[in-house]
PDB file of C-alpha atoms in Angstrom:
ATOM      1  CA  UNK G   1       0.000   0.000   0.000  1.00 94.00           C
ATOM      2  CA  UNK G   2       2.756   2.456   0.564  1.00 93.00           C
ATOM      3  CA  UNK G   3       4.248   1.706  -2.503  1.00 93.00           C
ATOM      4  CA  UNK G   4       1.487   2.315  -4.401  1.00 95.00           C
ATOM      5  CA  UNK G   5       0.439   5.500  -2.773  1.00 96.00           C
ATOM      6  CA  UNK G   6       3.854   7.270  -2.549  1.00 94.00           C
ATOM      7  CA  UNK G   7       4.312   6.229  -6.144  1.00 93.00           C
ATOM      8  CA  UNK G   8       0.621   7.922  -7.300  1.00 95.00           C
ATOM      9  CA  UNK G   9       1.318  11.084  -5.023  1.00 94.00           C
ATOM     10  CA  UNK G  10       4.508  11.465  -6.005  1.00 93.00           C
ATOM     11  CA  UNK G  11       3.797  11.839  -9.494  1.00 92.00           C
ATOM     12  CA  UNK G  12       7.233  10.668 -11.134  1.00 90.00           C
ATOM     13  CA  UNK G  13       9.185  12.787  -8.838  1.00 91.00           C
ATOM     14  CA  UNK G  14      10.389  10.124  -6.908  1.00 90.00           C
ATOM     15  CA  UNK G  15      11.379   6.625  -7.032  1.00 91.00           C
ATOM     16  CA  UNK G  16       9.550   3.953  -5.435  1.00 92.00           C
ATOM     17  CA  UNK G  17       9.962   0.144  -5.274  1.00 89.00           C
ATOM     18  CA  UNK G  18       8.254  -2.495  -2.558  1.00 88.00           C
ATOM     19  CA  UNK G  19       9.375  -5.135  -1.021  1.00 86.00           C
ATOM     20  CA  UNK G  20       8.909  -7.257   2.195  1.00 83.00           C
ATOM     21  CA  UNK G  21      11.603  -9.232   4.251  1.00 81.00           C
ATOM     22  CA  UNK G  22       8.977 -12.168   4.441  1.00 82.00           C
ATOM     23  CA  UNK G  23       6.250 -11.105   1.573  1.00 84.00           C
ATOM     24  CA  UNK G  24       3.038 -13.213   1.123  1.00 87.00           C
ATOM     25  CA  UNK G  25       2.071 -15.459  -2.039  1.00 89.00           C
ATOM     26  CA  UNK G  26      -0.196 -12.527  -3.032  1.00 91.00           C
ATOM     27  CA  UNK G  27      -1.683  -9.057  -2.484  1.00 94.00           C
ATOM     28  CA  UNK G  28      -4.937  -9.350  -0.227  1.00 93.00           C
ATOM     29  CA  UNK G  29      -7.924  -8.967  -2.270  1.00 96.00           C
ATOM     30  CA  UNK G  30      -9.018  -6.472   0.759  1.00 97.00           C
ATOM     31  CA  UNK G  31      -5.870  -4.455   0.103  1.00 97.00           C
ATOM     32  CA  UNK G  32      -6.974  -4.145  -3.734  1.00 96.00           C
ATOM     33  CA  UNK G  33     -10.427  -3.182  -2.806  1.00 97.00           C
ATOM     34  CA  UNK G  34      -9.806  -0.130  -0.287  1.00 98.00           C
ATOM     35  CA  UNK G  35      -6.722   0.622  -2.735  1.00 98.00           C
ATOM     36  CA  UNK G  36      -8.995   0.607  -5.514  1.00 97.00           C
ATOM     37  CA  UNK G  37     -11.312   3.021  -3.826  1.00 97.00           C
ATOM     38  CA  UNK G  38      -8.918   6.066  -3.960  1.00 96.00           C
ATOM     39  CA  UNK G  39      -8.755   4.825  -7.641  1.00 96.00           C
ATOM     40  CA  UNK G  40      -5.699   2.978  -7.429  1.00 97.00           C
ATOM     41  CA  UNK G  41      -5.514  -0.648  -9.368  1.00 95.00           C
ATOM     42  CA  UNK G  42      -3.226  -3.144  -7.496  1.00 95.00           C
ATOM     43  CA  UNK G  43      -3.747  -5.784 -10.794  1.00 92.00           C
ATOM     44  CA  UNK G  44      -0.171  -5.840 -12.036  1.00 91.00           C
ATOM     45  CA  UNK G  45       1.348  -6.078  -8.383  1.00 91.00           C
ATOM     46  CA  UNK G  46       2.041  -9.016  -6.762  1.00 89.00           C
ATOM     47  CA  UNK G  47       4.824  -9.161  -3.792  1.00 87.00           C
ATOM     48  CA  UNK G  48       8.881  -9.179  -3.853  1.00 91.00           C
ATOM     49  CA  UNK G  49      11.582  -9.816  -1.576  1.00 89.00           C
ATOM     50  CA  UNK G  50      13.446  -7.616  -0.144  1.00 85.00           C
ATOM     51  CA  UNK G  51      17.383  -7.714  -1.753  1.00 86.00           C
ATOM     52  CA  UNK G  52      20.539  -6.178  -0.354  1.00 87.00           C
ATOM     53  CA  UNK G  53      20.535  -4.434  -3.999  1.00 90.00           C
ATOM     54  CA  UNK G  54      17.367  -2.888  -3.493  1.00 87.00           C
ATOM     55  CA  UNK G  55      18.614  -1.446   0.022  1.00 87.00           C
ATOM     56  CA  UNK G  56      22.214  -0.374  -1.536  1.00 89.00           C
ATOM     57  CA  UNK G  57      20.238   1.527  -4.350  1.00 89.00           C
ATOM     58  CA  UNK G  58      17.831   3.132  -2.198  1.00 89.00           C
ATOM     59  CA  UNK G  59      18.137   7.082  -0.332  1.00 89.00           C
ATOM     60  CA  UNK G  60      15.180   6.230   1.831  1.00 91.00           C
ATOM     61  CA  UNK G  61      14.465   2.750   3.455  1.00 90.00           C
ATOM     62  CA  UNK G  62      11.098   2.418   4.994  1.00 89.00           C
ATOM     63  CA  UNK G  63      10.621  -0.777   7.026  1.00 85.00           C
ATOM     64  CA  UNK G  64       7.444  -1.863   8.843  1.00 82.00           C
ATOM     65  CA  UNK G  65       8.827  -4.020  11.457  1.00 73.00           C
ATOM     66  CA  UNK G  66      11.436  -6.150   9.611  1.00 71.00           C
ATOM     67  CA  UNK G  67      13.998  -5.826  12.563  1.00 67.00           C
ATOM     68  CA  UNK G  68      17.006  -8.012  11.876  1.00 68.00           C
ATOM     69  CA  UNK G  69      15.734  -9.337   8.388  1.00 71.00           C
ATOM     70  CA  UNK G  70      16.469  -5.660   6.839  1.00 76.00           C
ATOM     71  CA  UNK G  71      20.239  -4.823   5.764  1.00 79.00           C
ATOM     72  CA  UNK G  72      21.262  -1.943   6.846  1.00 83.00           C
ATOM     73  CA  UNK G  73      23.793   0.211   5.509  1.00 84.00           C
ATOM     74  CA  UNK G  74      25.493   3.057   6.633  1.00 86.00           C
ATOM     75  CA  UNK G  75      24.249   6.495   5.378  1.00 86.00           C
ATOM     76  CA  UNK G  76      21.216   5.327   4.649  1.00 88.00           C
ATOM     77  CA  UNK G  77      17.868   7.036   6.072  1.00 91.00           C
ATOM     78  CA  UNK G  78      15.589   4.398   7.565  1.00 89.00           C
ATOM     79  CA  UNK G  79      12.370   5.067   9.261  1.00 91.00           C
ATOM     80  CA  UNK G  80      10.582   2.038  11.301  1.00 89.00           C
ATOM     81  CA  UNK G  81       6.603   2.648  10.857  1.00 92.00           C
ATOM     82  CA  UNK G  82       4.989   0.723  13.265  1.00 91.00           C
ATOM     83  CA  UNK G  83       1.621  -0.214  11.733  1.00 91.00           C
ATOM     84  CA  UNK G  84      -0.511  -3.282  11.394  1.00 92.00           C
ATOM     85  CA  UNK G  85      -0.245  -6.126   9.365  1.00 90.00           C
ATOM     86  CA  UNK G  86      -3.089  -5.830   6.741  1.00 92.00           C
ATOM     87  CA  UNK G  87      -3.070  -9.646   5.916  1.00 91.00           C
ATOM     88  CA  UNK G  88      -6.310 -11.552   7.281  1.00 92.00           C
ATOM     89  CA  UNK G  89      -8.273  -8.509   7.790  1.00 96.00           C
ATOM     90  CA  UNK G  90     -11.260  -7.263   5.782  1.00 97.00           C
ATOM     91  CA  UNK G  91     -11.573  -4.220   3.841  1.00 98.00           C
ATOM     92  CA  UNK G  92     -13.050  -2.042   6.684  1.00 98.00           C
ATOM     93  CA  UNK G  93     -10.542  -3.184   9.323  1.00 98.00           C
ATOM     94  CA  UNK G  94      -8.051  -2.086   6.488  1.00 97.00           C
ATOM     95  CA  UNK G  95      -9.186   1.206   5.239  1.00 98.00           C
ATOM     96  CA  UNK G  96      -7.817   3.084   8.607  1.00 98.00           C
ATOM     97  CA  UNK G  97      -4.510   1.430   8.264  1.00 97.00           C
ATOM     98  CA  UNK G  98      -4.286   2.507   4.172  1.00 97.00           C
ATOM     99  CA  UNK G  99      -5.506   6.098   5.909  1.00 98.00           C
ATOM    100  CA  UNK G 100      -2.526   5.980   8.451  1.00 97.00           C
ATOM    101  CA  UNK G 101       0.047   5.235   5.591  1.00 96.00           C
ATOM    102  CA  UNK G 102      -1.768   7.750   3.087  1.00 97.00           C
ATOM    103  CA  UNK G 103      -0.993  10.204   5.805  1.00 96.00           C
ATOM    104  CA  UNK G 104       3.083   9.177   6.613  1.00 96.00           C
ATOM    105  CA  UNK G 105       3.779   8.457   2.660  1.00 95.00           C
ATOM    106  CA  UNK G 106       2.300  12.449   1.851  1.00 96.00           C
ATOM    107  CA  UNK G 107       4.330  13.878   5.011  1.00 95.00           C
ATOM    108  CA  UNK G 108       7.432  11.955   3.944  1.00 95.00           C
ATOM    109  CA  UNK G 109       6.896  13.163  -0.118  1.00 95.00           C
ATOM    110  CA  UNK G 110       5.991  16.600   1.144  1.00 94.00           C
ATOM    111  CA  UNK G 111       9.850  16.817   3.146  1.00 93.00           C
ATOM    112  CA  UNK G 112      11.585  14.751   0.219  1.00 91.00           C
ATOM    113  CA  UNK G 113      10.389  17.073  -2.389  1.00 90.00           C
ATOM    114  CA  UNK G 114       9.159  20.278  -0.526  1.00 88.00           C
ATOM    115  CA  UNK G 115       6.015  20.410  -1.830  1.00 81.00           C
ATOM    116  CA  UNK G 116       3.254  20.010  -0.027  1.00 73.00           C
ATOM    117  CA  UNK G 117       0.999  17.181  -1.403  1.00 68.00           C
ATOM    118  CA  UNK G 118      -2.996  17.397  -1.181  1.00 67.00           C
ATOM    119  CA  UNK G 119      -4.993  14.544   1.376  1.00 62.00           C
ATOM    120  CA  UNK G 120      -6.368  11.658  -0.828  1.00 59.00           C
ATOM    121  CA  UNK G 121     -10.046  11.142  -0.646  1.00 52.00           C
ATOM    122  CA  UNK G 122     -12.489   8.361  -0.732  1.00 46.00           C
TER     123      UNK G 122
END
């Protein structure tokens, strides 16, 4: 989800790729539905693994409880956001936790870019 929302605010004007330490077989078809209501379409996702590359290549590391899993390297921004796990859960247990990251992915475009970025709506 944060993927996918950082990448639609952010327009092109930053990079984004997703991946988990331990990702599922598949993107809940709850996630898709409350993604699909701020007119996102999750289709032509499906869930990666997190690589040492990916890490290496990245400014900006955002992990969601990965701990010990997630390399770290030196020089390298990481921020830990603490939220919960989506997977099992309906749409309307989800739709506050897609809200929560909405909120973190447009404060963290709005410092990377210094433009303020506009609340999504449902």
């Amino acid at each position: 989800m944060a993927a996918a929302l950082l990448a639609h605010h952010a327009a092109g004007a930053v990079r984004v790729t997703s991946a988990g330490s331990a990702p599922a077989d598949s993107i809940n078809p709850a996630v898709r539905e409350v993604m699909a209501e701020f007119g996102l379409n999750l289709d032509t996702e499906f869930p990666k693994r997190l690589t040492t590359e990916a890490v290496e290549a990245a400014d900006v590391v955002i992990t969601m409880g990965c701990g010990d899993a997630c390399p770290v390297f030196p020089g390298k921004r990481y921020l830990d956001w603490e939220l919960t796990d989506p997977a099992g859960k309906t749409a309307e247990q989800i739709r506050p936790i897609r809200d929560d990251i909405d909120t973190r992915v447009r404060h963290l475009l709005a410092e990377l870019t210094g433009t303020p970025t506009r609340a999504t709506t449902s």
